[in-house]
Tab-separated table of C-alpha atoms and ligand atoms in Angstrom:
chain	number	residue	atom	x	y	z
A	1342	MET	CA	0.085	0.071	0.020
A	1343	SER	CA	1.790	3.371	-1.122
A	1344	ASP	CA	0.169	5.656	1.593
A	1345	HIS	CA	0.917	3.018	4.409
A	1346	LYS	CA	3.177	4.995	7.022
A	1347	GLN	CA	5.405	3.202	9.318
A	1348	ASN	CA	6.704	3.415	12.396
A	1349	PHE	CA	10.089	4.492	12.962
A	1350	ILE	CA	12.523	2.169	15.296
A	1351	GLY	CA	16.184	2.323	15.693
A	1352	GLY	CA	16.724	4.565	12.626
A	1353	THR	CA	14.727	2.004	10.235
A	1354	TRP	CA	11.057	2.359	9.137
A	1355	VAL	CA	9.339	-0.613	10.357
A	1356	ALA	CA	5.826	-2.335	9.141
A	1357	GLY	CA	2.744	-2.859	11.293
A	1358	GLU	CA	-0.968	-3.347	11.117
A	1359	ALA	CA	-2.377	-0.831	8.564
A	1360	THR	CA	-5.099	1.272	10.446
A	1361	PRO	CA	-7.126	4.064	8.637
A	1362	ASN	CA	-6.557	7.611	9.620
A	1363	ILE	CA	-10.315	9.290	9.167
A	1364	ASN	CA	-11.255	12.838	8.705
A	1365	PRO	CA	-13.680	13.739	11.069
A	1366	SER	CA	-15.168	16.431	8.791
A	1367	ASN	CA	-15.967	13.579	6.171
A	1368	THR	CA	-15.702	10.155	7.346
A	1369	ALA	CA	-15.494	8.810	3.642
A	1370	ASP	CA	-12.101	10.507	3.201
A	1371	ILE	CA	-9.160	8.084	4.261
A	1372	ILE	CA	-6.034	10.245	5.094
A	1373	GLY	CA	-3.842	7.137	4.561
A	1374	HIS	CA	-3.114	3.988	6.543
A	1375	TYR	CA	-0.594	3.882	9.562
A	1376	ALA	CA	1.366	1.033	11.335
A	1377	ARG	CA	0.083	0.321	14.545
A	1378	ALA	CA	3.187	-0.994	16.604
A	1379	ASP	CA	2.784	-4.108	18.559
A	1380	ALA	CA	4.241	-4.466	22.022
A	1381	ALA	CA	7.431	-6.173	21.010
A	1382	GLN	CA	8.060	-3.043	18.763
A	1383	ALA	CA	7.584	-0.848	21.663
A	1384	ARG	CA	10.002	-2.825	23.562
A	1385	ASP	CA	12.600	-2.521	20.295
A	1386	ALA	CA	11.899	1.284	20.423
A	1387	ILE	CA	13.084	1.501	24.123
A	1388	ASP	CA	15.938	-0.592	23.461
A	1389	ALA	CA	17.035	1.339	20.473
A	1390	ALA	CA	16.519	4.812	22.491
A	1391	LYS	CA	18.580	3.343	25.007
A	1392	ALA	CA	21.635	2.062	22.853
A	1393	ALA	CA	21.410	5.923	21.403
A	1394	PHE	CA	21.517	7.630	24.603
A	1395	PRO	CA	25.292	7.618	25.822
A	1396	ALA	CA	26.544	9.210	22.255
A	1397	TRP	CA	23.635	11.599	22.021
A	1398	SER	CA	24.070	12.640	25.371
A	1399	ARG	CA	27.488	13.695	24.778
A	1400	SER	CA	26.872	15.028	21.397
A	1401	ALA	CA	27.984	18.871	20.592
A	1402	PRO	CA	25.612	21.301	21.247
A	1403	LEU	CA	26.091	22.626	17.728
A	1404	GLU	CA	25.004	19.397	16.095
A	1405	ARG	CA	21.562	19.170	18.179
A	1406	HIS	CA	20.968	23.161	17.257
A	1407	GLY	CA	21.521	22.216	13.592
A	1408	ILE	CA	19.075	19.465	13.774
A	1409	LEU	CA	16.394	21.295	15.759
A	1410	ARG	CA	16.804	24.460	13.408
A	1411	ARG	CA	16.588	22.705	10.130
A	1412	ALA	CA	13.358	20.884	11.303
A	1413	SER	CA	11.967	24.042	12.556
A	1414	ASP	CA	12.715	25.614	9.040
A	1415	GLU	CA	11.130	22.475	7.142
A	1416	ILE	CA	7.985	22.712	9.403
A	1417	LEU	CA	7.586	26.346	8.618
A	1418	ALA	CA	8.254	26.013	4.847
A	1419	ARG	CA	5.540	23.232	4.968
A	1420	LYS	CA	3.042	25.073	7.137
A	1421	ASP	CA	0.143	25.169	4.804
A	1422	GLU	CA	0.677	21.196	3.716
A	1423	LEU	CA	0.907	20.512	7.340
A	1424	GLY	CA	-1.663	22.708	8.547
A	1425	GLN	CA	-4.117	21.171	5.990
A	1426	LEU	CA	-3.151	17.480	7.209
A	1427	LEU	CA	-3.554	18.736	10.803
A	1428	SER	CA	-7.076	20.236	9.905
A	1429	ARG	CA	-7.972	17.170	7.969
A	1430	GLU	CA	-7.166	14.332	10.757
A	1431	GLU	CA	-8.234	16.487	13.892
A	1432	GLY	CA	-10.741	18.830	12.609
A	1433	LYS	CA	-9.973	22.359	13.800
A	1434	THR	CA	-10.105	24.830	11.276
A	1435	LEU	CA	-7.368	25.361	8.634
A	1436	ALA	CA	-6.436	28.855	10.100
A	1437	GLU	CA	-6.074	27.008	13.241
A	1438	GLY	CA	-4.173	24.043	11.765
A	1439	ILE	CA	-1.839	26.443	10.053
A	1440	GLY	CA	-1.223	28.530	13.289
A	1441	GLU	CA	-0.475	25.336	15.279
A	1442	THR	CA	2.009	24.130	12.550
A	1443	VAL	CA	3.613	27.643	12.779
A	1444	ARG	CA	3.730	27.329	16.717
A	1445	ALA	CA	5.652	23.816	16.276
A	1446	ALA	CA	8.183	25.697	14.227
A	1447	GLN	CA	8.584	28.337	16.787
A	1448	ILE	CA	8.868	25.768	19.505
A	1449	PHE	CA	11.814	23.946	17.408
A	1450	ASP	CA	13.313	27.350	16.919
A	1451	PHE	CA	13.350	28.341	20.495
A	1452	PHE	CA	14.874	25.084	21.523
A	1453	ALA	CA	17.544	25.219	18.773
A	1454	GLY	CA	18.694	28.383	20.451
A	1455	GLU	CA	18.571	26.671	24.035
A	1456	THR	CA	21.203	24.108	22.896
A	1457	LEU	CA	23.665	26.685	22.916
A	1458	ARG	CA	22.633	28.685	26.197
A	1459	LEU	CA	23.442	25.519	28.364
A	1460	ALA	CA	24.799	26.824	31.418
A	1461	GLY	CA	25.522	25.724	34.928
A	1462	GLU	CA	26.947	27.590	37.945
A	1463	THR	CA	30.291	27.637	39.906
A	1464	VAL	CA	30.034	28.494	43.302
A	1465	PRO	CA	32.577	28.499	46.131
A	1466	SER	CA	32.438	25.655	48.847
A	1467	VAL	CA	31.787	26.351	52.249
A	1468	ARG	CA	35.225	24.430	52.924
A	1469	PRO	CA	38.758	26.091	51.854
A	1470	GLY	CA	39.971	25.093	48.670
A	1471	VAL	CA	37.166	23.302	47.064
A	1472	GLY	CA	35.096	24.229	44.280
A	1473	VAL	CA	31.615	23.366	43.500
A	1474	GLU	CA	29.861	23.098	40.074
A	1475	VAL	CA	26.150	22.751	39.539
A	1476	THR	CA	25.267	21.122	35.940
A	1477	ARG	CA	22.362	19.930	34.053
A	1478	GLU	CA	22.660	16.885	32.365
A	1479	ALA	CA	20.376	14.544	30.150
A	1480	VAL	CA	17.833	12.328	31.891
A	1481	GLY	CA	17.987	8.984	29.677
A	1482	VAL	CA	15.335	7.674	27.665
A	1483	VAL	CA	12.152	9.844	27.663
A	1484	GLY	CA	8.725	8.112	27.021
A	1485	VAL	CA	6.397	10.546	25.158
A	1486	ILE	CA	2.620	9.886	25.188
A	1487	THR	CA	0.282	12.556	23.522
A	1488	PRO	CA	-3.177	13.595	23.100
A	1489	TRP	CA	-5.213	14.302	19.836
A	1490	ASN	CA	-6.178	17.661	20.309
A	1491	PHE	CA	-2.785	19.653	19.219
A	1492	PRO	CA	-1.410	16.787	16.885
A	1493	ILE	CA	1.750	18.987	16.126
A	1494	ALA	CA	2.034	21.678	18.973
A	1495	ILE	CA	2.109	19.126	21.742
A	1496	PRO	CA	4.468	16.583	20.262
A	1497	ALA	CA	6.735	19.219	19.351
A	1498	TRP	CA	6.826	21.116	22.953
A	1499	LYS	CA	7.772	17.666	24.336
A	1500	LEU	CA	10.236	16.282	21.331
A	1501	ALA	CA	12.247	19.631	21.090
A	1502	PRO	CA	13.059	20.137	24.847
A	1503	ALA	CA	13.957	16.267	25.240
A	1504	LEU	CA	16.412	16.309	22.259
A	1505	CYS	CA	17.668	19.765	22.912
A	1506	TYR	CA	18.987	18.598	26.202
A	1507	GLY	CA	20.520	15.268	25.084
A	1508	ASN	CA	17.694	12.825	25.724
A	1509	THR	CA	16.755	10.090	23.601
A	1510	VAL	CA	12.928	9.460	22.883
A	1511	VAL	CA	9.886	6.995	22.564
A	1512	PHE	CA	7.072	8.684	20.915
A	1513	LYS	CA	3.491	7.490	21.266
A	1514	PRO	CA	1.088	9.904	19.615
A	1515	ALA	CA	-2.700	9.637	19.998
A	1516	GLU	CA	-4.314	6.929	17.787
A	1517	LEU	CA	-6.519	9.513	16.029
A	1518	VAL	CA	-3.795	11.950	14.783
A	1519	PRO	CA	-0.816	9.746	13.517
A	1520	GLY	CA	-0.597	11.827	10.459
A	1521	CYS	CA	1.183	14.974	12.201
A	1522	ALA	CA	3.132	12.740	14.352
A	1523	TRP	CA	4.651	10.709	11.364
A	1524	ALA	CA	5.228	14.116	9.366
A	1525	LEU	CA	7.340	15.453	12.476
A	1526	VAL	CA	9.378	12.198	13.118
A	1527	ASP	CA	9.957	12.073	9.078
A	1528	ILE	CA	11.309	15.964	9.218
A	1529	LEU	CA	13.549	15.399	12.352
A	1530	GLN	CA	15.134	12.333	10.885
A	1531	ARG	CA	16.023	13.882	7.793
A	1532	ALA	CA	17.255	16.625	9.643
A	1533	GLY	CA	20.000	14.445	10.848
A	1534	LEU	CA	19.009	12.528	13.825
A	1535	PRO	CA	21.335	9.588	14.605
A	1536	GLU	CA	19.605	6.191	14.669
A	1537	GLY	CA	17.722	5.442	17.783
A	1538	VAL	CA	17.724	9.223	19.125
A	1539	LEU	CA	13.893	9.360	18.090
A	1540	ASN	CA	11.659	6.201	17.760
A	1541	LEU	CA	8.020	6.638	16.692
A	1542	VAL	CA	5.404	3.887	17.928
A	1543	MET	CA	2.118	4.513	16.693
A	1544	GLY	CA	-0.707	2.425	18.451
A	1545	GLN	CA	-2.907	1.779	21.167
A	1546	GLY	CA	-2.447	3.355	24.818
A	1547	SER	CA	-3.387	-0.106	26.358
A	1548	VAL	CA	-0.712	-1.646	24.269
A	1549	VAL	CA	2.140	0.650	23.021
A	1550	GLY	CA	1.569	2.981	25.954
A	1551	GLN	CA	1.448	0.326	28.732
A	1552	VAL	CA	4.935	-0.874	27.278
A	1553	ILE	CA	6.479	2.381	27.681
A	1554	VAL	CA	5.029	3.041	31.025
A	1555	GLN	CA	5.774	-0.043	32.656
A	1556	SER	CA	9.474	-0.248	31.272
A	1557	VAL	CA	12.405	0.086	33.762
A	1558	ASP	CA	14.365	1.426	30.640
A	1559	VAL	CA	12.322	4.621	30.540
A	1560	ASP	CA	13.783	7.301	32.755
A	1561	ALA	CA	11.325	9.820	32.447
A	1562	LEU	CA	7.674	9.853	31.170
A	1563	THR	CA	5.826	13.047	30.055
A	1564	PHE	CA	2.136	12.599	29.089
A	1565	THR	CA	-0.544	15.037	27.909
A	1566	GLY	CA	-4.212	13.632	27.939
A	1567	SER	CA	-7.249	12.879	30.252
A	1568	GLN	CA	-7.089	13.121	33.795
A	1569	PRO	CA	-7.836	9.669	34.675
A	1570	THR	CA	-5.064	8.369	32.397
A	1571	GLY	CA	-2.623	10.879	33.704
A	1572	ALA	CA	-3.408	10.088	37.381
A	1573	ALA	CA	-2.954	6.342	36.648
A	1574	LEU	CA	0.289	6.809	34.481
A	1575	ALA	CA	1.583	8.860	37.612
A	1576	LEU	CA	1.079	6.097	40.057
A	1577	GLU	CA	2.641	3.532	37.695
A	1578	SER	CA	5.981	5.635	37.163
A	1579	ALA	CA	6.026	6.209	41.054
A	1580	LYS	CA	6.132	2.651	41.753
A	1581	LEU	CA	9.363	2.760	39.523
A	1582	MET	CA	10.686	5.963	41.020
A	1583	ARG	CA	10.776	7.437	37.784
A	1584	LYS	CA	10.387	11.173	36.824
A	1585	SER	CA	6.972	11.986	35.361
A	1586	GLN	CA	4.980	14.949	34.079
A	1587	MET	CA	1.384	15.000	33.669
A	1588	GLU	CA	-0.693	17.555	31.839
A	1589	MET	CA	-4.315	16.604	32.168
A	1590	GLY	CA	-7.817	18.244	32.281
A	1591	GLY	CA	-9.317	21.643	33.347
A	1592	LYS	CA	-12.760	23.155	34.177
A	1593	ASN	CA	-11.440	26.598	33.349
A	1594	PRO	CA	-13.611	29.522	34.910
A	1595	PHE	CA	-13.841	32.999	33.066
A	1596	ILE	CA	-15.136	35.727	35.044
A	1597	VAL	CA	-17.182	38.530	33.483
A	1598	LEU	CA	-17.596	41.247	36.166
A	1599	ALA	CA	-20.258	44.247	35.646
A	1600	ASP	CA	-17.460	46.536	34.548
A	1601	ALA	CA	-16.116	44.558	31.695
A	1602	ASP	CA	-15.738	45.910	28.436
A	1603	LEU	CA	-18.818	44.043	27.019
A	1604	ASP	CA	-17.202	43.229	23.277
A	1605	VAL	CA	-13.797	41.967	25.135
A	1606	ALA	CA	-15.630	39.690	27.250
A	1607	VAL	CA	-18.003	38.258	24.572
A	1608	ASP	CA	-14.606	37.753	22.246
A	1609	CYS	CA	-12.643	36.055	25.233
A	1610	VAL	CA	-15.550	33.729	25.748
A	1611	THR	CA	-16.358	32.746	22.030
A	1612	GLN	CA	-12.715	32.051	21.519
A	1613	GLY	CA	-11.931	30.438	24.897
A	1614	ALA	CA	-15.000	28.017	25.143
A	1615	TYR	CA	-15.923	27.363	21.495
A	1616	PHE	CA	-12.928	27.805	19.216
A	1617	SER	CA	-11.028	24.296	18.275
A	1618	THR	CA	-14.381	23.013	18.960
A	1619	GLY	CA	-13.839	23.390	22.616
A	1620	GLN	CA	-11.503	20.545	22.562
A	1621	ARG	CA	-8.620	22.272	24.388
A	1622	CYS	CA	-7.593	21.558	28.109
A	1623	THR	CA	-7.449	25.426	28.560
A	1624	ALA	CA	-10.955	25.811	27.115
A	1625	SER	CA	-13.183	28.240	29.254
A	1626	SER	CA	-16.345	25.821	30.495
A	1627	ARG	CA	-17.621	27.732	33.299
A	1628	ILE	CA	-18.689	31.550	32.447
A	1629	ILE	CA	-19.022	33.303	35.901
A	1630	VAL	CA	-21.109	36.177	35.298
A	1631	GLU	CA	-21.709	39.053	37.713
A	1632	ASP	CA	-25.568	39.678	38.237
A	1633	ALA	CA	-25.368	43.335	36.974
A	1634	ILE	CA	-24.187	42.689	33.417
A	1635	HIS	CA	-25.600	38.703	33.211
A	1636	ASP	CA	-28.565	39.513	30.979
A	1637	LYS	CA	-26.816	41.777	28.763
A	1638	PHE	CA	-23.749	39.278	28.334
A	1639	VAL	CA	-25.714	36.247	27.711
A	1640	ALA	CA	-27.675	37.812	24.915
A	1641	ALA	CA	-24.809	39.332	23.165
A	1642	LEU	CA	-22.861	36.079	23.776
A	1643	SER	CA	-25.828	33.901	22.290
A	1644	GLU	CA	-25.996	36.100	19.188
A	1645	ARG	CA	-22.370	35.733	18.666
A	1646	ILE	CA	-22.405	31.979	18.962
A	1647	ASN	CA	-25.504	31.807	16.779
A	1648	ALA	CA	-23.679	33.376	14.085
A	1649	LEU	CA	-20.859	30.917	14.156
A	1650	SER	CA	-20.473	28.904	11.189
A	1651	VAL	CA	-19.830	25.265	11.854
A	1652	GLY	CA	-18.615	23.023	9.080
A	1653	ASP	CA	-16.056	21.241	7.370
A	1654	ALA	CA	-12.536	22.248	8.873
A	1655	LEU	CA	-10.970	22.764	5.348
A	1656	ASP	CA	-13.614	25.013	4.260
A	1657	PRO	CA	-12.126	28.816	4.661
A	1658	ALA	CA	-15.442	29.821	5.887
A	1659	THR	CA	-15.934	27.586	8.672
A	1660	GLN	CA	-15.092	28.893	11.922
A	1661	ILE	CA	-15.826	25.853	14.125
A	1662	GLY	CA	-14.781	22.472	12.839
A	1663	PRO	CA	-16.348	18.857	13.610
A	1664	VAL	CA	-16.029	17.180	16.942
A	1665	VAL	CA	-12.909	14.547	16.516
A	1666	ASP	CA	-14.823	11.494	16.392
A	1667	ALA	CA	-18.146	9.638	17.325
A	1668	SER	CA	-17.519	8.665	20.752
A	1669	GLN	CA	-16.247	12.255	21.733
A	1670	LEU	CA	-19.648	13.531	19.982
A	1671	ALA	CA	-21.697	10.961	21.697
A	1672	GLN	CA	-20.136	12.309	25.128
A	1673	ASN	CA	-20.882	15.728	24.277
A	1674	GLU	CA	-24.389	14.783	23.768
A	1675	ASP	CA	-24.662	13.028	27.022
A	1676	TYR	CA	-23.694	16.161	28.799
A	1677	ILE	CA	-26.202	18.082	27.016
A	1678	GLN	CA	-28.612	15.842	28.458
A	1679	ILE	CA	-26.964	15.711	31.918
A	1680	GLY	CA	-27.278	19.423	31.975
A	1681	GLN	CA	-30.947	19.642	31.253
A	1682	ALA	CA	-31.692	16.779	33.853
A	1683	GLU	CA	-29.994	18.890	36.306
A	1684	GLY	CA	-32.060	21.755	35.905
A	1685	ALA	CA	-29.876	24.058	33.520
A	1686	ARG	CA	-31.182	25.880	30.731
A	1687	LEU	CA	-29.996	25.085	27.407
A	1688	LEU	CA	-30.106	28.650	26.243
A	1689	THR	CA	-28.659	27.630	22.510
A	1690	GLY	CA	-27.025	25.201	20.521
A	1691	GLY	CA	-25.802	21.015	21.209
A	1692	GLU	CA	-27.841	19.689	18.269
A	1693	ARG	CA	-25.931	17.623	15.964
A	1694	LEU	CA	-25.471	19.195	12.408
A	1695	SER	CA	-25.651	17.588	8.889
A	1696	ARG	CA	-23.408	19.068	6.292
A	1697	ALA	CA	-22.873	18.054	2.889
A	1698	THR	CA	-20.332	15.083	3.903
A	1699	GLU	CA	-20.847	12.674	6.819
A	1700	GLY	CA	-18.891	14.314	9.981
A	1701	PHE	CA	-19.231	15.003	13.552
A	1702	PHE	CA	-20.608	18.331	13.322
A	1703	GLN	CA	-22.115	19.817	16.486
A	1704	ARG	CA	-23.615	23.499	17.109
A	1705	PRO	CA	-21.934	25.208	20.073
A	1706	ALA	CA	-23.851	24.985	22.985
A	1707	LEU	CA	-24.396	27.299	26.080
A	1708	PHE	CA	-26.244	26.685	29.276
A	1709	THR	CA	-27.496	29.179	31.657
A	1710	ASP	CA	-28.987	29.014	35.177
A	1711	CYS	CA	-26.251	26.613	36.116
A	1712	THR	CA	-24.801	26.297	39.689
A	1713	ASN	CA	-21.072	25.336	40.285
A	1714	ASP	CA	-22.144	21.950	41.921
A	1715	MET	CA	-23.809	20.516	38.523
A	1716	ARG	CA	-21.917	17.705	36.645
A	1717	ILE	CA	-21.751	20.069	33.533
A	1718	ALA	CA	-19.688	22.647	35.959
A	1719	ARG	CA	-17.407	20.053	37.486
A	1720	GLU	CA	-16.510	17.510	34.731
A	1721	GLU	CA	-14.611	18.298	31.802
A	1722	ILE	CA	-16.699	17.540	28.819
A	1723	PHE	CA	-13.852	18.704	26.031
A	1724	GLY	CA	-16.426	19.818	23.725
A	1725	PRO	CA	-17.944	23.272	22.622
A	1726	VAL	CA	-20.244	23.440	25.521
A	1727	ALA	CA	-20.004	26.178	28.085
A	1728	ALA	CA	-22.172	26.872	31.563
A	1729	VAL	CA	-22.850	30.298	32.716
A	1730	ILE	CA	-23.197	30.695	36.396
A	1731	ARG	CA	-24.644	33.852	37.793
A	1732	VAL	CA	-23.018	35.539	41.086
A	1733	ALA	CA	-23.731	38.412	43.029
A	1734	ASP	CA	-20.309	40.216	42.943
A	1735	TYR	CA	-16.544	39.462	42.735
A	1736	ASP	CA	-15.998	37.779	45.847
A	1737	ALA	CA	-18.482	35.127	45.137
A	1738	ALA	CA	-17.285	34.806	41.363
A	1739	LEU	CA	-13.753	34.111	42.955
A	1740	GLU	CA	-15.307	31.562	45.366
A	1741	VAL	CA	-16.788	29.938	42.229
A	1742	ALA	CA	-13.746	30.197	40.114
A	1743	ASN	CA	-11.625	28.326	42.736
A	1744	ASP	CA	-14.071	25.890	43.877
A	1745	THR	CA	-13.103	23.120	41.475
A	1746	HIS	CA	-10.521	20.204	41.454
A	1747	PHE	CA	-8.825	21.256	38.273
A	1748	GLY	CA	-6.475	24.206	38.252
A	1749	LEU	CA	-5.081	25.079	34.706
A	1750	SER	CA	-6.346	28.471	33.394
A	1751	ALA	CA	-8.241	31.081	34.633
A	1752	GLY	CA	-9.534	34.483	33.014
A	1753	ILE	CA	-11.301	37.447	33.845
A	1754	ALA	CA	-13.135	40.429	31.977
A	1755	THR	CA	-12.496	43.531	33.976
A	1756	THR	CA	-11.623	47.169	33.660
A	1757	SER	CA	-10.788	47.546	37.213
A	1758	LEU	CA	-7.106	47.510	38.063
A	1759	LYS	CA	-8.113	46.489	41.875
A	1760	PHE	CA	-9.981	43.365	40.739
A	1761	ALA	CA	-7.605	42.139	38.039
A	1762	THR	CA	-4.793	42.360	40.423
A	1763	HIS	CA	-6.702	40.608	43.045
A	1764	PHE	CA	-7.717	37.756	40.600
A	1765	LYS	CA	-3.952	37.218	39.567
A	1766	ARG	CA	-2.902	37.009	43.141
A	1767	ASN	CA	-5.754	34.630	44.151
A	1768	ALA	CA	-6.902	32.645	41.102
A	1769	GLU	CA	-5.838	29.004	41.790
A	1770	ALA	CA	-4.557	28.085	38.443
A	1771	GLY	CA	-1.081	27.675	36.842
A	1772	MET	CA	-2.242	30.382	34.459
A	1773	VAL	CA	-4.239	33.387	34.945
A	1774	MET	CA	-5.610	35.612	31.956
A	1775	VAL	CA	-6.889	39.336	32.222
A	1776	ASN	CA	-9.072	40.504	29.354
A	1777	LEU	CA	-7.788	37.473	27.494
A	1778	PRO	CA	-9.306	34.175	26.668
A	1779	THR	CA	-8.333	31.257	28.984
A	1780	ALA	CA	-7.043	29.386	25.992
A	1781	GLY	CA	-3.863	30.799	23.761
A	1782	VAL	CA	-0.573	30.965	25.301
A	1783	ASP	CA	2.973	31.944	24.232
A	1784	PHE	CA	5.530	29.276	23.833
A	1785	HIS	CA	8.455	30.665	25.633
A	1786	VAL	CA	6.883	30.864	28.888
A	1787	PRO	CA	5.795	28.064	31.500
A	1788	PHE	CA	2.738	25.898	30.841
A	1789	GLY	CA	1.034	24.126	33.301
A	1790	GLY	CA	-1.665	23.870	36.017
A	1791	ARG	CA	-2.283	23.230	39.839
A	1792	LYS	CA	-4.323	20.469	41.586
A	1793	ALA	CA	-5.658	17.656	39.460
A	1794	SER	CA	-5.066	19.475	36.191
A	1795	SER	CA	-1.017	18.927	36.207
A	1796	PHE	CA	1.752	16.840	38.045
A	1797	GLY	CA	5.604	17.309	38.002
A	1798	PRO	CA	7.149	20.253	36.461
A	1799	ARG	CA	6.033	22.551	34.216
A	1800	GLU	CA	6.571	22.520	30.267
A	1801	GLN	CA	7.708	25.149	27.729
A	1802	GLY	CA	10.067	27.722	27.469
A	1803	ARG	CA	13.110	27.525	30.160
A	1804	TYR	CA	11.314	25.674	32.667
A	1805	ALA	CA	11.306	22.727	30.497
A	1806	ALA	CA	14.707	21.965	31.696
A	1807	GLU	CA	13.318	20.979	35.210
A	1808	PHE	CA	12.022	18.115	33.710
A	1809	TYR	CA	14.251	17.323	30.635
A	1810	THR	CA	17.576	17.533	32.657
A	1811	THR	CA	19.123	16.304	36.045
A	1812	VAL	CA	21.251	18.280	38.136
A	1813	LYS	CA	24.656	17.132	39.101
A	1814	THR	CA	26.937	18.979	41.905
A	1815	ALA	CA	30.557	18.382	41.621
A	1816	TYR	CA	32.934	19.067	44.288
A	1817	THR	CA	36.788	19.408	43.788
A	1818	LEU	CA	39.579	20.143	46.023
A	1819	ALA	CA	42.393	21.650	43.944
B	3260	ADP	P1	-8.344	10.995	24.882
B	3260	ADP	O1	-9.259	10.057	25.519
B	3260	ADP	O2	-8.558	12.360	25.382
B	3260	ADP	O3	-7.491	11.085	23.977
B	3260	ADP	P2	-6.371	9.528	26.982
B	3260	ADP	O4	-5.848	9.862	28.383
B	3260	ADP	O5	-7.032	8.744	26.870
B	3260	ADP	O6	-7.157	10.893	26.457
B	3260	ADP	O7	-5.111	9.610	25.762
B	3260	ADP	C1	-4.002	10.203	25.899
B	3260	ADP	C2	-2.837	9.436	25.410
B	3260	ADP	O8	-2.768	8.592	26.379
B	3260	ADP	C3	-3.111	8.565	23.967
B	3260	ADP	O9	-1.695	8.633	23.309
B	3260	ADP	C4	-3.368	7.296	24.626
B	3260	ADP	O10	-3.183	6.321	23.387
B	3260	ADP	C5	-2.571	7.390	25.899
B	3260	ADP	N1	-3.097	6.299	26.638
B	3260	ADP	C6	-4.085	6.031	27.028
B	3260	ADP	N2	-4.379	4.954	27.873
B	3260	ADP	C7	-3.162	4.634	28.153
B	3260	ADP	C8	-2.616	3.700	29.211
B	3260	ADP	N3	-3.112	2.996	30.244
B	3260	ADP	N4	-1.326	3.837	29.129
B	3260	ADP	C9	-0.581	4.453	28.570
B	3260	ADP	N5	-1.001	5.112	27.766
B	3260	ADP	C10	-2.396	5.392	27.408
C-alpha cells in the first residue's frame, strides 16, 4: 500500500498492522493508513533509545542545534501542507491548523537556541580550597505520550526540549492523529538525528503506551491527556521511582464582571469556550457572570454563538470544525442531556448538524441558570459546551472560580485594576488571563496547572529544563 506510513525504530521504518486515519469532517475521506505498533516493537524502540543515549547525550550542542533548526525551517516552509493535514485529521479549522503548525516551528526554533545556552553555576564551597559546580545533564530515555487535540504542537513541545538537552525518545502519539506525528518524525530524522535517538511507535495506549509506562528503561515519562489516565500513569511511574510529568484536564473559569468591556468579554468567551471546537484543556467551560451584566452579556454571547459557522474544517468559511470522533460527540451529547436533567437551561445549540459530507458536527452549546455543583460545571466535557453561572459580585465569582478540583487556566474580563490584580494573586490556577481568553498561550513561558490539572514540573520555555534534565553537583579540591 503506497500510503502505508510505518513506525520508526532504531533508525529504520518498520511495518505494522495498517490502520486507517479518518477525516472527522468527512468520514469517507481516508487520509492514509498508519502502522500500529505491537508490544514487541515498543520494546525494540525502548532498546534503541537506550542504546543511542550515551553518544547522543554527549553530542556537541551545535549538532543538536543544527538538527532542531533544520526541523523548524522545514515545518515553517511546509506550514500550509502540514496545517491542512492537521485540520484534516483532527478537525480544527485550517487557520487553526496552520497556526498550530507555525507554533511547532517556533518551538523547535526556541529549543535550537537553547542548545547553545546550556549553562551551570560555579560556586565557592563552604570548605577552603574546594570548588563546586552545578550542572544539568540529560535524564536518559524519555517516553512521550501525547493526545489528539494538538497533533503537532504538543509533540513539538515535548520532543524539542527532550532532544535539545540530549535525551533519547520513544514517542507514542494518540491513535486518532498519527499523520502529524509521522510527518514530524520524518522531518526530524531527515534533519540528521542519529539512529535510535527518536523512535516513533504509533498505536494503542493500552498496548504501546503500557509497554512504555511499565519499562524500567524509560527514565522519564511525559504525558498529556485525560485526567484519569494521567493520574493512573503517574502512580505507575511512582512505583518505578521514575520522573514524570502529567498535563491533564481543566474546568477553566472565566469571570465577567459588571465593569467589563462587553465586546472583550464576549470575544474572550467565544474564543476560549468554542474555538478548536472546545477541545482544549485550557478551554473556558464555566462562565461566571456578575448579576449586573448577566442578561446583557448572555444575550450578546448567544447572538455571537449563533452566528458561528460550523462545518468542514478545510472550508475557509468555517469557524468551528467538527468534533474529533463519534465517541467524543456522543459524550458531548450525553452532557447536554445531563445538564438539562440537572435543571440547567440550554439557551442555544448542542444539536448535531448535518453537512454535505458525513462528519461529527455539533452546534456550540450554551447553558445558563447553572450552579457550580452541577456535573456540567464540575466534569471536563472537552467539547463546544459552556455553562453560565450567575453570581452577586466579585467575591462570589472568585469563590466559584476556585471551587473545582482542576487548576489549569483562569480568566477575568474587567476594567478594574483592583479586581484584576486581586484575581491574578488569588486565582488557584497555573495560568491567569486578564481580558484574554483562557486558551491561547505563548511558547516561551511556563505552561501548566495546579491541583488535578497537572503533576510534575512545568512545560515549555526555559522551565522545560526542570523535567528534561537532572542536576549534578560536583566538588573539587584543588
Ligand atoms: P483522550 O481520551 O483525550 O485521548 P487519553 O488520556 O485516553 O485521552 O489519551 C491520551 C494519550 O494516552 C493517548 O496517546 C493514549 O493512547 C494514551 N493512553 C491511554 N491510555 C493509556 C494507558 N493505559 N497507558 C499508556 N498510555 C495510554
